[in-house]
mmCIF file of C-alpha atoms in Angstrom:
data_model
loop_
_atom_site.group_PDB
_atom_site.id
_atom_site.type_symbol
_atom_site.label_atom_id
_atom_site.label_comp_id
_atom_site.label_asym_id
_atom_site.label_seq_id
_atom_site.Cartn_x
_atom_site.Cartn_y
_atom_site.Cartn_z
ATOM 1 C CA MET A 1 -13.026 7.307 -33.396
ATOM 2 C CA PHE A 2 -12.937 4.610 -30.676
ATOM 3 C CA ASP A 3 -10.947 5.856 -27.574
ATOM 4 C CA PHE A 4 -8.563 3.027 -26.894
ATOM 5 C CA ASN A 5 -8.042 4.332 -23.228
ATOM 6 C CA LEU A 6 -11.420 2.598 -22.642
ATOM 7 C CA ILE A 7 -9.759 -0.483 -22.880
ATOM 8 C CA LEU A 8 -5.821 0.401 -21.627
ATOM 9 C CA ILE A 9 -6.970 1.974 -18.394
ATOM 10 C CA PRO A 10 -9.001 -0.690 -17.256
ATOM 11 C CA LEU A 11 -6.173 -3.134 -18.256
ATOM 12 C CA PHE A 12 -3.620 -0.890 -16.473
ATOM 13 C CA GLY A 13 -6.099 -0.960 -13.398
ATOM 14 C CA PHE A 14 -6.165 -4.757 -13.540
ATOM 15 C CA LEU A 15 -2.511 -5.258 -13.614
ATOM 16 C CA ILE A 16 -1.962 -2.913 -10.746
ATOM 17 C CA GLY A 17 -4.613 -4.639 -8.520
ATOM 18 C CA LEU A 18 -3.056 -8.002 -9.307
ATOM 19 C CA PHE A 19 0.417 -6.826 -8.508
ATOM 20 C CA VAL A 20 -0.333 -5.157 -5.142
ATOM 21 C CA SER A 21 -2.805 -7.888 -3.724
ATOM 22 C CA THR A 22 0.187 -10.294 -4.154
ATOM 23 C CA LEU A 23 2.533 -7.722 -2.397
ATOM 24 C CA GLY A 24 0.555 -5.968 -0.197
ATOM 25 C CA GLY A 25 -0.730 -2.049 -0.946
ATOM 26 C CA GLY A 26 -3.206 -0.123 -2.709
ATOM 27 C CA GLY A 27 -1.191 0.811 -5.951
ATOM 28 C CA GLY A 28 -1.091 4.489 -5.199
ATOM 29 C CA GLY A 29 2.805 4.450 -5.898
ATOM 30 C CA LEU A 30 1.933 3.184 -9.345
ATOM 31 C CA TYR A 31 -1.332 5.043 -10.230
ATOM 32 C CA VAL A 32 0.084 8.689 -10.012
ATOM 33 C CA PRO A 33 3.398 8.247 -12.057
ATOM 34 C CA VAL A 34 1.549 6.288 -14.946
ATOM 35 C CA LEU A 35 -1.671 8.480 -15.019
ATOM 36 C CA THR A 36 0.676 11.524 -15.630
ATOM 37 C CA LEU A 37 3.195 10.157 -17.632
ATOM 38 C CA ILE A 38 1.278 7.938 -20.114
ATOM 39 C CA PHE A 39 -2.263 9.011 -20.097
ATOM 40 C CA GLY A 40 -1.584 12.871 -19.489
ATOM 41 C CA VAL A 41 -3.743 13.296 -16.535
ATOM 42 C CA THR A 42 -2.632 16.636 -14.713
ATOM 43 C CA PRO A 43 -0.828 15.570 -11.263
ATOM 44 C CA GLN A 44 -3.413 17.090 -9.034
ATOM 45 C CA VAL A 45 -6.227 15.112 -10.457
ATOM 46 C CA ALA A 46 -3.806 12.143 -10.770
ATOM 47 C CA VAL A 47 -3.415 12.294 -6.877
ATOM 48 C CA ALA A 48 -7.288 12.591 -6.168
ATOM 49 C CA THR A 49 -7.808 9.662 -8.677
ATOM 50 C CA SER A 50 -5.444 7.759 -6.890
ATOM 51 C CA LEU A 51 -6.846 7.844 -3.724
ATOM 52 C CA ALA A 52 -10.266 6.913 -5.027
ATOM 53 C CA SER A 53 -8.912 4.195 -7.365
ATOM 54 C CA VAL A 54 -7.059 2.410 -4.459
ATOM 55 C CA LEU A 55 -10.273 1.799 -2.414
ATOM 56 C CA PRO A 56 -11.774 -0.973 -5.051
ATOM 57 C CA THR A 57 -8.269 -2.502 -4.839
ATOM 58 C CA THR A 58 -7.865 -2.198 -1.128
ATOM 59 C CA ALA A 59 -11.469 -3.422 -0.405
ATOM 60 C CA ALA A 60 -11.710 -6.574 -2.992
ATOM 61 C CA GLY A 61 -8.093 -7.507 -1.763
ATOM 62 C CA ALA A 62 -8.560 -7.393 1.848
ATOM 63 C CA LEU A 63 -11.887 -9.233 1.543
ATOM 64 C CA SER A 64 -10.293 -11.940 -0.427
ATOM 65 C CA HIS A 65 -7.320 -12.290 2.004
ATOM 66 C CA TYR A 66 -9.659 -12.213 4.858
ATOM 67 C CA ARG A 67 -11.437 -15.209 3.095
ATOM 68 C CA GLU A 68 -7.775 -16.802 3.242
ATOM 69 C CA GLY A 69 -7.296 -16.002 6.710
ATOM 70 C CA ASN A 70 -4.202 -13.437 5.876
ATOM 71 C CA VAL A 71 -5.841 -10.486 7.947
ATOM 72 C CA ASP A 72 -4.978 -9.595 11.482
ATOM 73 C CA ILE A 73 -8.062 -7.668 12.223
ATOM 74 C CA ARG A 74 -7.032 -6.133 15.714
ATOM 75 C CA THR A 75 -3.616 -4.869 14.632
ATOM 76 C CA GLY A 76 -5.161 -3.898 11.220
ATOM 77 C CA LEU A 77 -7.437 -1.472 13.177
ATOM 78 C CA ILE A 78 -4.881 0.035 15.437
ATOM 79 C CA LEU A 79 -2.847 0.970 12.251
ATOM 80 C CA GLY A 80 -6.079 1.842 10.513
ATOM 81 C CA ILE A 81 -6.924 4.506 13.141
ATOM 82 C CA GLY A 82 -3.681 6.207 13.188
ATOM 83 C CA GLY A 83 -3.851 6.208 9.454
ATOM 84 C CA ILE A 84 -6.899 8.206 9.383
ATOM 85 C CA VAL A 85 -5.223 10.780 11.620
ATOM 86 C CA GLY A 86 -2.092 10.744 9.331
ATOM 87 C CA THR A 87 -4.077 11.470 6.187
ATOM 88 C CA VAL A 88 -5.722 14.337 7.771
ATOM 89 C CA ILE A 89 -2.351 15.724 8.609
ATOM 90 C CA GLY A 90 -1.126 14.978 5.510
ATOM 91 C CA ALA A 91 -3.799 16.959 3.648
ATOM 92 C CA TYR A 92 -2.743 20.186 5.485
ATOM 93 C CA ILE A 93 0.805 19.650 5.134
ATOM 94 C CA ALA A 94 0.387 19.189 1.243
ATOM 95 C CA ASN A 95 -0.884 22.797 0.875
ATOM 96 C CA MET A 96 2.346 24.115 2.667
ATOM 97 C CA ILE A 97 5.031 22.086 0.533
ATOM 98 C CA PRO A 98 6.281 22.850 -2.796
ATOM 99 C CA PRO A 99 5.549 19.715 -5.124
ATOM 100 C CA VAL A 100 9.144 19.251 -5.923
ATOM 101 C CA LEU A 101 10.097 19.114 -2.103
ATOM 102 C CA LEU A 102 7.476 16.685 -1.523
ATOM 103 C CA LYS A 103 8.885 14.195 -3.960
ATOM 104 C CA LYS A 104 12.066 14.387 -2.481
ATOM 105 C CA LEU A 105 10.770 13.922 0.897
ATOM 106 C CA LEU A 106 8.890 10.646 -0.312
ATOM 107 C CA GLY A 107 12.004 9.316 -1.668
ATOM 108 C CA ALA A 108 13.722 9.676 1.508
ATOM 109 C CA PHE A 109 11.141 8.283 3.638
ATOM 110 C CA MET A 110 10.945 5.330 1.687
ATOM 111 C CA LEU A 111 14.631 4.722 1.903
ATOM 112 C CA ILE A 112 14.348 5.264 5.689
ATOM 113 C CA MET A 113 11.617 2.283 5.873
ATOM 114 C CA LEU A 114 14.214 0.031 4.599
ATOM 115 C CA ILE A 115 15.743 0.023 7.794
ATOM 116 C CA PRO A 116 13.055 -1.443 10.180
ATOM 117 C CA THR A 117 12.232 -3.944 7.307
ATOM 118 C CA LEU A 118 15.922 -5.012 7.083
ATOM 119 C CA ARG A 119 16.353 -5.401 10.558
ATOM 120 C CA SER A 120 13.284 -7.647 10.927
ATOM 121 C CA MET A 121 14.471 -9.733 7.881
ATOM 122 C CA LEU A 122 17.857 -10.335 9.478
ATOM 123 C CA LYS A 123 16.400 -11.112 12.755
ATOM 124 C CA ARG A 124 13.956 -13.695 11.231
ATOM 125 C CA ARG A 125 16.905 -15.351 9.320
ATOM 126 C CA LYS A 126 19.241 -15.418 12.246
ATOM 127 C CA ASN A 127 16.201 -17.399 14.404
ATOM 128 C CA LYS A 128 15.462 -19.626 11.740
ATOM 129 C CA ASN A 129 12.057 -20.413 13.403
ATOM 130 C CA GLU A 130 8.870 -20.815 11.529
ATOM 131 C CA VAL A 131 6.723 -18.015 11.808
ATOM 132 C CA LYS A 132 3.217 -18.928 12.889
ATOM 133 C CA LYS A 133 0.237 -17.716 11.278
ATOM 134 C CA GLU A 134 -1.328 -16.064 14.406
ATOM 135 C CA SER A 135 -2.799 -12.654 15.442
ATOM 136 C CA SER A 136 -0.398 -10.708 17.245
ATOM 137 C CA LYS A 137 -0.690 -9.610 20.840
ATOM 138 C CA LEU A 138 0.004 -5.752 21.106
ATOM 139 C CA THR A 139 0.365 -4.380 24.552
ATOM 140 C CA GLY A 140 1.832 -1.281 25.838
ATOM 141 C CA PRO A 141 4.396 0.256 23.740
ATOM 142 C CA LYS A 142 3.862 -1.892 20.726
ATOM 143 C CA ARG A 143 0.536 -0.547 20.188
ATOM 144 C CA ILE A 144 1.993 3.111 20.450
ATOM 145 C CA ILE A 145 4.721 1.967 17.725
ATOM 146 C CA ALA A 146 1.864 -0.056 15.550
ATOM 147 C CA SER A 147 -0.214 3.257 15.530
ATOM 148 C CA LEU A 148 2.839 5.709 14.734
ATOM 149 C CA PHE A 149 3.369 3.244 11.635
ATOM 150 C CA GLY A 150 -0.293 3.860 10.692
ATOM 151 C CA VAL A 151 -0.025 7.589 11.012
ATOM 152 C CA ALA A 152 3.250 7.518 8.904
ATOM 153 C CA GLY A 153 1.099 5.895 6.158
ATOM 154 C CA GLY A 154 -1.836 8.103 6.541
ATOM 155 C CA ILE A 155 0.494 11.185 5.981
ATOM 156 C CA LEU A 156 2.188 9.586 2.620
ATOM 157 C CA ALA A 157 -1.804 9.338 1.595
ATOM 158 C CA GLY A 158 -2.735 12.850 2.414
ATOM 159 C CA VAL A 159 0.465 14.467 1.035
ATOM 160 C CA PHE A 160 1.530 12.437 -1.934
ATOM 161 C CA GLY A 161 -1.931 10.888 -2.795
ATOM 162 C CA LEU A 162 -0.494 7.501 -2.254
ATOM 163 C CA SER A 163 -1.804 4.375 -0.325
ATOM 164 C CA GLY A 164 0.546 4.474 2.432
ATOM 165 C CA THR A 165 2.178 1.080 1.910
ATOM 166 C CA PRO A 166 5.941 1.359 2.683
ATOM 167 C CA PRO A 167 5.447 2.269 6.518
ATOM 168 C CA VAL A 168 2.585 0.009 7.132
ATOM 169 C CA THR A 169 4.054 -2.864 5.789
ATOM 170 C CA ALA A 170 7.435 -2.006 7.527
ATOM 171 C CA GLY A 171 5.812 -2.018 10.809
ATOM 172 C CA LEU A 172 3.543 -5.028 10.425
ATOM 173 C CA TYR A 173 6.969 -6.846 8.950
ATOM 174 C CA SER A 174 8.964 -5.491 12.100
ATOM 175 C CA LEU A 175 5.887 -6.630 14.668
ATOM 176 C CA GLY A 176 6.717 -10.190 13.452
ATOM 177 C CA LEU A 177 3.656 -11.085 11.439
ATOM 178 C CA PRO A 178 4.253 -13.728 8.937
ATOM 179 C CA ALA A 179 4.505 -12.365 5.403
ATOM 180 C CA MET A 180 1.465 -13.513 3.920
ATOM 181 C CA MET A 181 -0.434 -12.075 7.008
ATOM 182 C CA VAL A 182 1.700 -8.660 6.624
ATOM 183 C CA VAL A 183 0.358 -8.474 2.929
ATOM 184 C CA GLY A 184 -3.454 -9.127 3.666
ATOM 185 C CA THR A 185 -3.306 -6.782 6.995
ATOM 186 C CA THR A 186 -1.541 -4.306 4.745
ATOM 187 C CA ILE A 187 -4.229 -4.132 2.525
ATOM 188 C CA PHE A 188 -7.136 -3.951 5.121
ATOM 189 C CA VAL A 189 -5.145 -0.856 6.904
ATOM 190 C CA LEU A 190 -4.863 0.996 3.272
ATOM 191 C CA ILE A 191 -8.766 1.230 3.440
ATOM 192 C CA PHE A 192 -8.966 3.684 6.065
ATOM 193 C CA ASN A 193 -6.002 5.896 4.142
ATOM 194 C CA SER A 194 -8.106 5.849 0.757
ATOM 195 C CA VAL A 195 -11.607 6.367 2.445
ATOM 196 C CA THR A 196 -10.186 9.584 4.499
ATOM 197 C CA GLY A 197 -8.131 10.812 1.287
ATOM 198 C CA ILE A 198 -11.273 10.461 -0.919
ATOM 199 C CA GLY A 199 -13.532 12.635 1.652
ATOM 200 C CA THR A 200 -10.705 15.218 1.660
ATOM 201 C CA TYR A 201 -10.076 15.726 -2.071
ATOM 202 C CA LEU A 202 -13.907 15.527 -2.692
ATOM 203 C CA LEU A 203 -14.340 18.603 -1.172
ATOM 204 C CA LEU A 204 -11.681 20.098 -3.278
ATOM 205 C CA GLY A 205 -13.298 19.034 -6.297
ATOM 206 C CA ARG A 206 -10.550 17.107 -7.824
ATOM 207 C CA LEU A 207 -12.085 13.803 -8.605
ATOM 208 C CA ASP A 208 -12.494 12.738 -12.173
ATOM 209 C CA ILE A 209 -15.399 10.129 -11.701
ATOM 210 C CA PRO A 210 -15.056 8.554 -15.097
ATOM 211 C CA LEU A 211 -11.448 7.881 -14.561
ATOM 212 C CA VAL A 212 -12.004 6.249 -11.189
ATOM 213 C CA LEU A 213 -14.543 3.873 -12.495
ATOM 214 C CA LEU A 214 -12.649 2.879 -15.522
ATOM 215 C CA LEU A 215 -9.412 2.215 -13.294
ATOM 216 C CA GLY A 216 -11.817 0.595 -10.602
ATOM 217 C CA CYS A 217 -13.421 -1.836 -12.671
ATOM 218 C CA GLY A 218 -10.350 -3.725 -13.858
ATOM 219 C CA SER A 219 -8.506 -3.072 -10.191
ATOM 220 C CA VAL A 220 -11.076 -5.024 -8.495
ATOM 221 C CA VAL A 221 -10.611 -8.238 -10.606
ATOM 222 C CA GLY A 222 -7.065 -7.932 -10.424
ATOM 223 C CA ALA A 223 -7.239 -7.793 -6.596
ATOM 224 C CA PHE A 224 -9.489 -10.497 -6.127
ATOM 225 C CA LEU A 225 -7.254 -12.833 -8.285
ATOM 226 C CA GLY A 226 -3.945 -12.134 -6.350
ATOM 227 C CA PRO A 227 -4.617 -13.583 -3.135
ATOM 228 C CA LYS A 228 -5.858 -16.843 -5.317
ATOM 229 C CA LEU A 229 -2.223 -16.846 -6.740
ATOM 230 C CA LEU A 230 -0.545 -16.501 -3.342
ATOM 231 C CA LYS A 231 -2.558 -19.559 -2.270
ATOM 232 C CA LYS A 232 -0.746 -21.735 -4.655
ATOM 233 C CA ILE A 233 2.465 -20.648 -3.299
ATOM 234 C CA ASN A 234 4.470 -22.347 -0.532
ATOM 235 C CA PRO A 235 4.220 -20.319 2.520
ATOM 236 C CA LYS A 236 8.164 -20.958 3.609
ATOM 237 C CA ASN A 237 9.118 -19.916 0.048
ATOM 238 C CA PHE A 238 7.065 -16.698 -0.031
ATOM 239 C CA GLU A 239 8.486 -15.629 3.471
ATOM 240 C CA LYS A 240 12.162 -16.128 1.894
ATOM 241 C CA ILE A 241 11.414 -13.748 -1.153
ATOM 242 C CA TYR A 242 8.999 -11.353 0.492
ATOM 243 C CA GLY A 243 11.314 -9.264 2.508
ATOM 244 C CA PRO A 244 13.936 -8.898 -0.481
ATOM 245 C CA LEU A 245 11.511 -8.024 -2.707
ATOM 246 C CA THR A 246 9.541 -5.190 -0.674
ATOM 247 C CA MET A 247 13.195 -3.974 0.011
ATOM 248 C CA GLY A 248 14.025 -3.908 -3.742
ATOM 249 C CA ILE A 249 10.530 -2.048 -4.661
ATOM 250 C CA MET A 250 11.186 0.586 -1.838
ATOM 251 C CA LEU A 251 14.722 0.868 -2.899
ATOM 252 C CA ILE A 252 14.146 1.671 -6.365
ATOM 253 C CA SER A 253 11.218 3.919 -5.851
ATOM 254 C CA GLY A 254 12.797 5.793 -3.356
ATOM 255 C CA ALA A 255 16.032 6.165 -5.206
ATOM 256 C CA ALA A 256 13.891 7.179 -8.428
ATOM 257 C CA LEU A 257 11.929 9.872 -6.429
ATOM 258 C CA LEU A 258 15.211 11.560 -5.145
ATOM 259 C CA LEU A 259 16.947 11.441 -8.419
ATOM 260 C CA THR A 260 14.363 12.889 -10.805
#
C-alpha cells in the first residue's frame, strides 16, 4: 500500500518553508507540534528532526534574502556567535528540566519577547520616519545586547528543538533594522543554531534521516519562493503589518504553551 506520508510530509515542509521565509524564522515552532500530533513522531525524535529540518529552510531562505539585499551580515554574525554558545548551553539545560516545565518556560519566554518588540513598534510609529535599508552599526553596549539576544535564541534551539526565532527577531527589530532586513537577517542567524543543534543531537542518536530528507526537500522550495513573494510587497506596507503580525504569533504561541 502506498504511504501517503511520502506526499504529505514534503508538502508540510513546503508550506512551513514558505511561511517562515516570509516572516523570518526556521520553522522549529511548527515542526515539533505538527510532527508529534499529526504524524505520530515521538517528541524526542521530533525535536532532533526539527533542528535538522530547519537547516535547509534557513540556508535556502538566507541565500534568497541575501540576493535581495535583506541580510545584515555584520549584525547577523554577532547574533550567530551568541547562538552557538546558547545552543550548547541549552542542550545541557534540557537534560536537567522536566519536559512539562520546559514547555511552560518556553511559553513564558515568548510572551516576554513581546515587550521589546512592542516598544520598538511604538517608537517607530511615534517617529513616523522611513526606515532606511542599511546595515546597522553596532558599537559598545549594542554589541553586547545583540549577542545576548543571539544567546537566548540558541538556548531555545538547544532546549526545545526550536530555531530560536522570537528573541532573534525581537533583538533585530529593537535594534532598528527595517522589517524586511529583520526577516532576512533572522533567517541567517538561525543557521548557526541549527548546525550547532544538529551536531549535539547527532551525538545522541536521535536523528531520523529519511524524515529529515522528506521535510527538507519540500521546505527548500518554499524557502526560495518566500523572498520572491516579499519582493512584490510594498516595503512601507510590510513595515506596518510586520510588527503586529509577529507579535500576534508570539502571543498565541506563548499562551497556548502556557495553557496546554
